[in-house]
């Protein structure tokens, strides 16, 4: 089969769903991966050219079966987007080891397991890996000891992948989204938080799921054929502000 393909984890909602739609728009077949079976099947039923597979990326056996199924049914694997993640925030002193392990299991272990299982197939197509980290992996923030650490580890893992897999023609890059206007974020962010982000982000707004997806799709494309080992902060300039006070910009 010659039609390009992509595997997207955490594809039932948010950035993963937006990425799936953009891949489909450019003519790819897409394997949609998520552990929320109900949400996954509901979204997949509304699209053509998708292969929905229920899988918990933190479980090695499920990941191995998922990748084998994708390769068999899609015929080839051109891109892997490791987007599945959990956002579990809390103070350091209230972050028990079980909570820590739960975050790492999906956010870090899942990226490692999916990527490793996909390598033989990506070697055949000289494909691409895009890992989704977070601005929280680039700059520390309160309540994110497990989440931020997991995303910082994903950024380094991406560099390891780029260095070791480059000889096979496999590119590995990372996208670190800043605040994104998702339904979940808007449900839990108070007006005070929304106003604070407005002041702290140079573009003075949240990003959208489609804006993040566009960066992901670009990194998987031939337009990024000489880009590997990079972390792109799609964050409206949030990372660039450092410790500058918003009041000084007025």
CSV table of N, CA and C in Angstrom, one decimal, residues 53-156:
chain,number,residue,atom,x,y,z
A,53,UNK,N,-8.7,1.8,17.7
A,53,UNK,CA,-8.2,0.6,18.5
A,53,UNK,C,-8.1,1.1,19.9
A,54,UNK,N,-8.8,0.3,20.8
A,54,UNK,CA,-8.8,0.6,22.2
A,54,UNK,C,-7.5,0.0,22.8
A,55,UNK,N,-6.7,0.9,23.4
A,55,UNK,CA,-5.4,0.5,24.0
A,55,UNK,C,-5.0,1.4,25.1
A,56,UNK,N,-4.5,0.8,26.2
A,56,UNK,CA,-3.9,1.6,27.3
A,56,UNK,C,-2.4,1.6,27.0
A,57,UNK,N,-1.8,2.7,26.6
A,57,UNK,CA,-0.4,2.8,26.2
A,57,UNK,C,0.5,2.5,27.3
A,58,UNK,N,0.1,2.4,28.6
A,58,UNK,CA,1.0,2.1,29.7
A,58,UNK,C,1.2,0.6,29.9
A,59,UNK,N,0.5,-0.2,29.1
A,59,UNK,CA,0.6,-1.6,29.2
A,59,UNK,C,1.3,-2.2,28.0
A,60,UNK,N,2.5,-2.8,28.3
A,60,UNK,CA,3.3,-3.3,27.2
A,60,UNK,C,2.6,-4.3,26.2
A,61,UNK,N,1.9,-5.2,26.8
A,61,UNK,CA,1.2,-6.2,25.9
A,61,UNK,C,0.2,-5.6,25.0
A,62,UNK,N,-0.6,-4.7,25.5
A,62,UNK,CA,-1.6,-4.0,24.7
A,62,UNK,C,-1.0,-3.1,23.6
A,63,UNK,N,0.2,-2.5,24.0
A,63,UNK,CA,0.9,-1.7,23.0
A,63,UNK,C,1.4,-2.6,21.9
A,64,UNK,N,2.0,-3.7,22.2
A,64,UNK,CA,2.6,-4.6,21.2
A,64,UNK,C,1.5,-5.1,20.2
A,65,UNK,N,0.3,-5.4,20.8
A,65,UNK,CA,-0.8,-5.9,20.0
A,65,UNK,C,-1.3,-4.8,19.1
A,66,UNK,N,-1.4,-3.6,19.7
A,66,UNK,CA,-1.9,-2.4,18.9
A,66,UNK,C,-1.0,-2.1,17.7
A,67,UNK,N,0.3,-2.0,17.9
A,67,UNK,CA,1.2,-1.7,16.8
A,67,UNK,C,1.1,-2.8,15.7
A,68,UNK,N,1.1,-4.1,16.2
A,68,UNK,CA,1.0,-5.1,15.2
A,68,UNK,C,-0.3,-5.0,14.4
A,69,UNK,N,-1.4,-4.7,15.0
A,69,UNK,CA,-2.7,-4.6,14.3
A,69,UNK,C,-2.7,-3.4,13.4
A,70,UNK,N,-2.1,-2.3,13.8
A,70,UNK,CA,-2.0,-1.1,12.9
A,70,UNK,C,-1.2,-1.5,11.7
A,71,UNK,N,0.0,-2.1,11.8
A,71,UNK,CA,0.8,-2.4,10.7
A,71,UNK,C,0.1,-3.4,9.7
A,72,UNK,N,-0.6,-4.4,10.3
A,72,UNK,CA,-1.3,-5.3,9.5
A,72,UNK,C,-2.4,-4.7,8.7
A,73,UNK,N,-3.2,-3.9,9.4
A,73,UNK,CA,-4.4,-3.4,8.7
A,73,UNK,C,-4.2,-2.1,7.9
A,74,UNK,N,-3.2,-1.3,8.3
A,74,UNK,CA,-2.9,-0.1,7.5
A,74,UNK,C,-1.9,-0.4,6.4
A,75,UNK,N,-1.1,-1.5,6.5
A,75,UNK,CA,-0.2,-1.9,5.5
A,75,UNK,C,1.2,-1.3,5.7
A,76,UNK,N,1.3,-0.2,6.4
A,76,UNK,CA,2.5,0.5,6.6
A,76,UNK,C,2.3,1.5,7.8
A,77,UNK,N,3.4,2.0,8.4
A,77,UNK,CA,3.3,3.0,9.4
A,77,UNK,C,4.3,4.1,9.0
A,78,UNK,N,3.8,5.3,8.7
A,78,UNK,CA,4.6,6.4,8.3
A,78,UNK,C,4.9,7.4,9.5
A,79,UNK,N,4.0,7.5,10.4
A,79,UNK,CA,4.1,8.4,11.5
A,79,UNK,C,3.5,7.9,12.8
A,80,UNK,N,4.1,8.2,13.9
A,80,UNK,CA,3.6,7.9,15.2
A,80,UNK,C,3.5,9.2,16.0
A,81,UNK,N,2.3,9.5,16.5
A,81,UNK,CA,2.1,10.7,17.3
A,81,UNK,C,1.8,10.2,18.7
A,82,UNK,N,2.7,10.4,19.6
A,82,UNK,CA,2.5,10.0,21.0
A,82,UNK,C,1.9,11.1,21.8
A,83,UNK,N,0.6,11.1,21.8
A,83,UNK,CA,-0.2,12.2,22.4
A,83,UNK,C,-0.9,11.8,23.7
A,84,UNK,N,-1.1,10.6,23.9
A,84,UNK,CA,-1.9,10.1,25.1
A,84,UNK,C,-1.2,10.6,26.4
A,85,UNK,N,-1.9,11.2,27.3
A,85,UNK,CA,-1.4,11.7,28.5
A,85,UNK,C,-2.4,11.9,29.6
A,86,UNK,N,-2.0,12.0,30.8
A,86,UNK,CA,-2.9,12.3,31.9
A,86,UNK,C,-2.4,13.6,32.6
A,87,UNK,N,-3.3,14.4,33.0
A,87,UNK,CA,-3.0,15.6,33.7
A,87,UNK,C,-3.4,15.5,35.1
A,88,UNK,N,-2.5,15.3,36.0
A,88,UNK,CA,-2.9,15.1,37.4
A,88,UNK,C,-2.0,16.0,38.2
A,89,UNK,N,-2.6,17.1,38.8
A,89,UNK,CA,-1.9,18.1,39.4
A,89,UNK,C,-2.1,18.1,40.9
A,90,UNK,N,-1.0,18.5,41.7
A,90,UNK,CA,-1.1,18.5,43.1
A,90,UNK,C,0.2,18.9,43.7
A,91,UNK,N,0.2,19.4,45.0
A,91,UNK,CA,1.5,19.8,45.6
A,91,UNK,C,2.4,18.7,45.8
A,92,UNK,N,3.7,18.9,45.9
A,92,UNK,CA,4.7,17.9,46.0
A,92,UNK,C,4.4,17.0,47.3
A,93,UNK,N,4.1,17.7,48.4
A,93,UNK,CA,3.9,16.9,49.6
A,93,UNK,C,2.7,16.1,49.6
A,94,UNK,N,1.8,16.3,48.7
A,94,UNK,CA,0.5,15.5,48.5
A,94,UNK,C,0.6,14.6,47.4
A,95,UNK,N,1.7,14.5,46.7
A,95,UNK,CA,1.9,13.5,45.6
A,95,UNK,C,2.4,12.2,46.1
A,96,UNK,N,1.6,11.3,46.3
A,96,UNK,CA,2.0,10.0,46.7
A,96,UNK,C,2.7,9.2,45.6
A,97,UNK,N,3.4,8.1,45.9
A,97,UNK,CA,4.1,7.4,44.9
A,97,UNK,C,3.2,6.7,43.9
A,98,UNK,N,2.0,6.3,44.3
A,98,UNK,CA,1.0,5.7,43.4
A,98,UNK,C,0.6,6.8,42.4
A,99,UNK,N,0.4,8.0,42.8
A,99,UNK,CA,0.0,9.1,41.9
A,99,UNK,C,1.1,9.4,41.0
A,100,UNK,N,2.3,9.4,41.5
A,100,UNK,CA,3.5,9.7,40.6
A,100,UNK,C,3.6,8.6,39.6
A,101,UNK,N,3.5,7.3,40.0
A,101,UNK,CA,3.7,6.2,39.0
A,101,UNK,C,2.6,6.2,38.0
A,102,UNK,N,1.3,6.6,38.4
A,102,UNK,CA,0.2,6.7,37.4
A,102,UNK,C,0.5,7.7,36.3
A,103,UNK,N,1.0,8.8,36.7
A,103,UNK,CA,1.3,9.9,35.7
A,103,UNK,C,2.5,9.4,34.8
A,104,UNK,N,3.5,8.9,35.4
A,104,UNK,CA,4.7,8.4,34.6
A,104,UNK,C,4.3,7.2,33.6
A,105,UNK,N,3.4,6.4,34.1
A,105,UNK,CA,3.0,5.2,33.3
A,105,UNK,C,2.5,5.6,32.0
A,106,UNK,N,1.6,6.6,31.9
A,106,UNK,CA,1.1,7.0,30.6
A,106,UNK,C,1.9,8.0,29.9
A,107,UNK,N,2.3,9.1,30.6
A,107,UNK,CA,3.0,10.2,30.0
A,107,UNK,C,4.4,9.9,29.5
A,108,UNK,N,5.1,9.0,30.2
A,108,UNK,CA,6.5,8.7,29.8
A,108,UNK,C,6.6,7.3,29.3
A,109,UNK,N,6.2,6.3,30.1
A,109,UNK,CA,6.3,4.9,29.7
A,109,UNK,C,5.5,4.7,28.4
A,110,UNK,N,4.4,5.3,28.2
A,110,UNK,CA,3.6,5.1,27.0
A,110,UNK,C,4.3,5.5,25.8
A,111,UNK,N,5.0,6.7,25.9
A,111,UNK,CA,5.8,7.2,24.8
A,111,UNK,C,6.9,6.2,24.4
A,112,UNK,N,7.6,5.7,25.4
A,112,UNK,CA,8.7,4.8,25.2
A,112,UNK,C,8.2,3.5,24.6
A,113,UNK,N,7.1,2.9,25.1
A,113,UNK,CA,6.6,1.6,24.7
A,113,UNK,C,6.1,1.7,23.2
A,114,UNK,N,5.3,2.7,22.9
A,114,UNK,CA,4.7,2.9,21.6
A,114,UNK,C,5.8,3.1,20.5
A,115,UNK,N,6.8,3.9,20.9
A,115,UNK,CA,7.9,4.2,20.0
A,115,UNK,C,8.7,3.0,19.7
A,116,UNK,N,9.1,2.3,20.7
A,116,UNK,CA,9.9,1.1,20.6
A,116,UNK,C,9.2,0.0,19.7
A,117,UNK,N,7.9,-0.2,20.0
A,117,UNK,CA,7.2,-1.2,19.2
A,117,UNK,C,7.1,-0.8,17.7
A,118,UNK,N,7.0,0.5,17.5
A,118,UNK,CA,6.8,1.0,16.1
A,118,UNK,C,8.1,1.1,15.3
A,119,UNK,N,9.2,1.0,15.9
A,119,UNK,CA,10.5,1.2,15.2
A,119,UNK,C,10.7,0.4,14.0
A,120,UNK,N,10.4,-1.0,14.1
A,120,UNK,CA,10.6,-1.8,12.9
A,120,UNK,C,9.8,-1.3,11.7
A,121,UNK,N,8.6,-0.9,11.9
A,121,UNK,CA,7.7,-0.4,10.9
A,121,UNK,C,8.1,1.0,10.3
A,122,UNK,N,8.6,1.8,11.2
A,122,UNK,CA,9.0,3.2,10.8
A,122,UNK,C,10.3,3.1,10.1
A,123,UNK,N,11.2,2.1,10.3
A,123,UNK,CA,12.4,1.9,9.6
A,123,UNK,C,12.1,1.6,8.1
A,124,UNK,N,11.0,0.9,7.9
A,124,UNK,CA,10.7,0.5,6.5
A,124,UNK,C,10.2,1.8,5.7
A,125,UNK,N,9.6,2.7,6.3
A,125,UNK,CA,9.1,3.9,5.6
A,125,UNK,C,9.9,5.1,5.9
A,126,UNK,N,11.0,5.0,6.7
A,126,UNK,CA,11.8,6.2,7.1
A,126,UNK,C,10.8,7.3,7.6
A,127,UNK,N,10.1,6.8,8.6
A,127,UNK,CA,9.0,7.6,9.1
A,127,UNK,C,9.4,8.6,10.2
A,128,UNK,N,8.3,9.1,10.9
A,128,UNK,CA,8.5,10.2,11.9
A,128,UNK,C,7.8,9.8,13.2
A,129,UNK,N,8.4,10.3,14.3
A,129,UNK,CA,7.8,10.2,15.6
A,129,UNK,C,7.6,11.6,16.1
A,130,UNK,N,6.5,12.0,16.6
A,130,UNK,CA,6.2,13.2,17.2
A,130,UNK,C,5.7,13.0,18.6
A,131,UNK,N,6.4,13.4,19.6
A,131,UNK,CA,6.0,13.2,21.0
A,131,UNK,C,5.4,14.5,21.5
A,132,UNK,N,4.3,14.4,22.3
A,132,UNK,CA,3.6,15.6,22.8
A,132,UNK,C,4.0,15.8,24.3
A,133,UNK,N,4.8,16.8,24.5
A,133,UNK,CA,5.2,17.1,25.9
A,133,UNK,C,4.3,18.3,26.4
A,134,UNK,N,4.9,19.3,26.9
A,134,UNK,CA,4.1,20.4,27.5
A,134,UNK,C,5.1,21.6,27.8
A,135,UNK,N,4.6,22.8,27.8
A,135,UNK,CA,5.4,23.9,28.3
A,135,UNK,C,5.8,23.6,29.8
A,136,UNK,N,5.1,22.7,30.5
A,136,UNK,CA,5.4,22.4,31.8
A,136,UNK,C,6.7,21.5,31.9
A,137,UNK,N,7.1,21.0,30.7
A,137,UNK,CA,8.3,20.2,30.7
A,137,UNK,C,9.5,21.1,30.4
A,138,UNK,N,9.3,22.4,30.1
A,138,UNK,CA,10.3,23.3,29.8
A,138,UNK,C,10.5,24.3,30.9
A,139,UNK,N,9.4,24.6,31.7
A,139,UNK,CA,9.5,25.6,32.8
A,139,UNK,C,8.7,25.0,33.9
A,140,UNK,N,9.2,25.1,35.1
A,140,UNK,CA,8.5,24.6,36.3
A,140,UNK,C,7.3,25.5,36.6
A,141,UNK,N,6.3,24.8,37.3
A,141,UNK,CA,5.1,25.5,37.7
A,141,UNK,C,4.6,24.8,38.9
A,142,UNK,N,3.8,25.5,39.7
A,142,UNK,CA,3.3,24.9,40.9
A,142,UNK,C,2.3,23.7,40.5
A,143,UNK,N,2.3,22.8,41.4
A,143,UNK,CA,1.3,21.7,41.4
A,143,UNK,C,1.6,20.6,40.3
A,144,UNK,N,2.8,20.7,39.6
A,144,UNK,CA,3.1,19.9,38.5
A,144,UNK,C,4.3,19.0,38.7
A,145,UNK,N,4.6,18.6,39.9
A,145,UNK,CA,5.8,17.8,40.1
A,145,UNK,C,5.9,16.6,39.3
A,146,UNK,N,4.8,15.8,39.2
A,146,UNK,CA,4.7,14.6,38.4
A,146,UNK,C,4.5,14.9,36.9
A,147,UNK,N,3.6,15.7,36.6
A,147,UNK,CA,3.2,16.0,35.3
A,147,UNK,C,4.4,16.7,34.6
A,148,UNK,N,4.9,17.8,35.2
A,148,UNK,CA,6.0,18.5,34.6
A,148,UNK,C,7.3,17.6,34.4
A,149,UNK,N,7.6,16.8,35.4
A,149,UNK,CA,8.8,16.0,35.3
A,149,UNK,C,8.6,14.9,34.2
A,150,UNK,N,7.4,14.4,34.1
A,150,UNK,CA,7.1,13.4,33.0
A,150,UNK,C,7.3,14.0,31.6
A,151,UNK,N,6.9,15.3,31.5
A,151,UNK,CA,7.0,15.9,30.2
A,151,UNK,C,8.4,16.4,29.9
A,152,UNK,N,9.2,16.7,30.9
A,152,UNK,CA,10.6,17.0,30.7
A,152,UNK,C,11.3,15.8,30.3
A,153,UNK,N,11.0,14.6,30.8
A,153,UNK,CA,11.6,13.4,30.4
A,153,UNK,C,11.2,13.0,29.0
A,154,UNK,N,10.0,13.3,28.6
A,154,UNK,CA,9.6,13.1,27.2
A,154,UNK,C,10.5,13.9,26.2
A,155,UNK,N,10.8,15.1,26.6
A,155,UNK,CA,11.6,16.0,25.8
A,155,UNK,C,13.0,15.4,25.6
A,156,UNK,N,13.6,14.8,26.7
A,156,UNK,CA,14.9,14.2,26.6
A,156,UNK,C,14.8,12.9,25.8
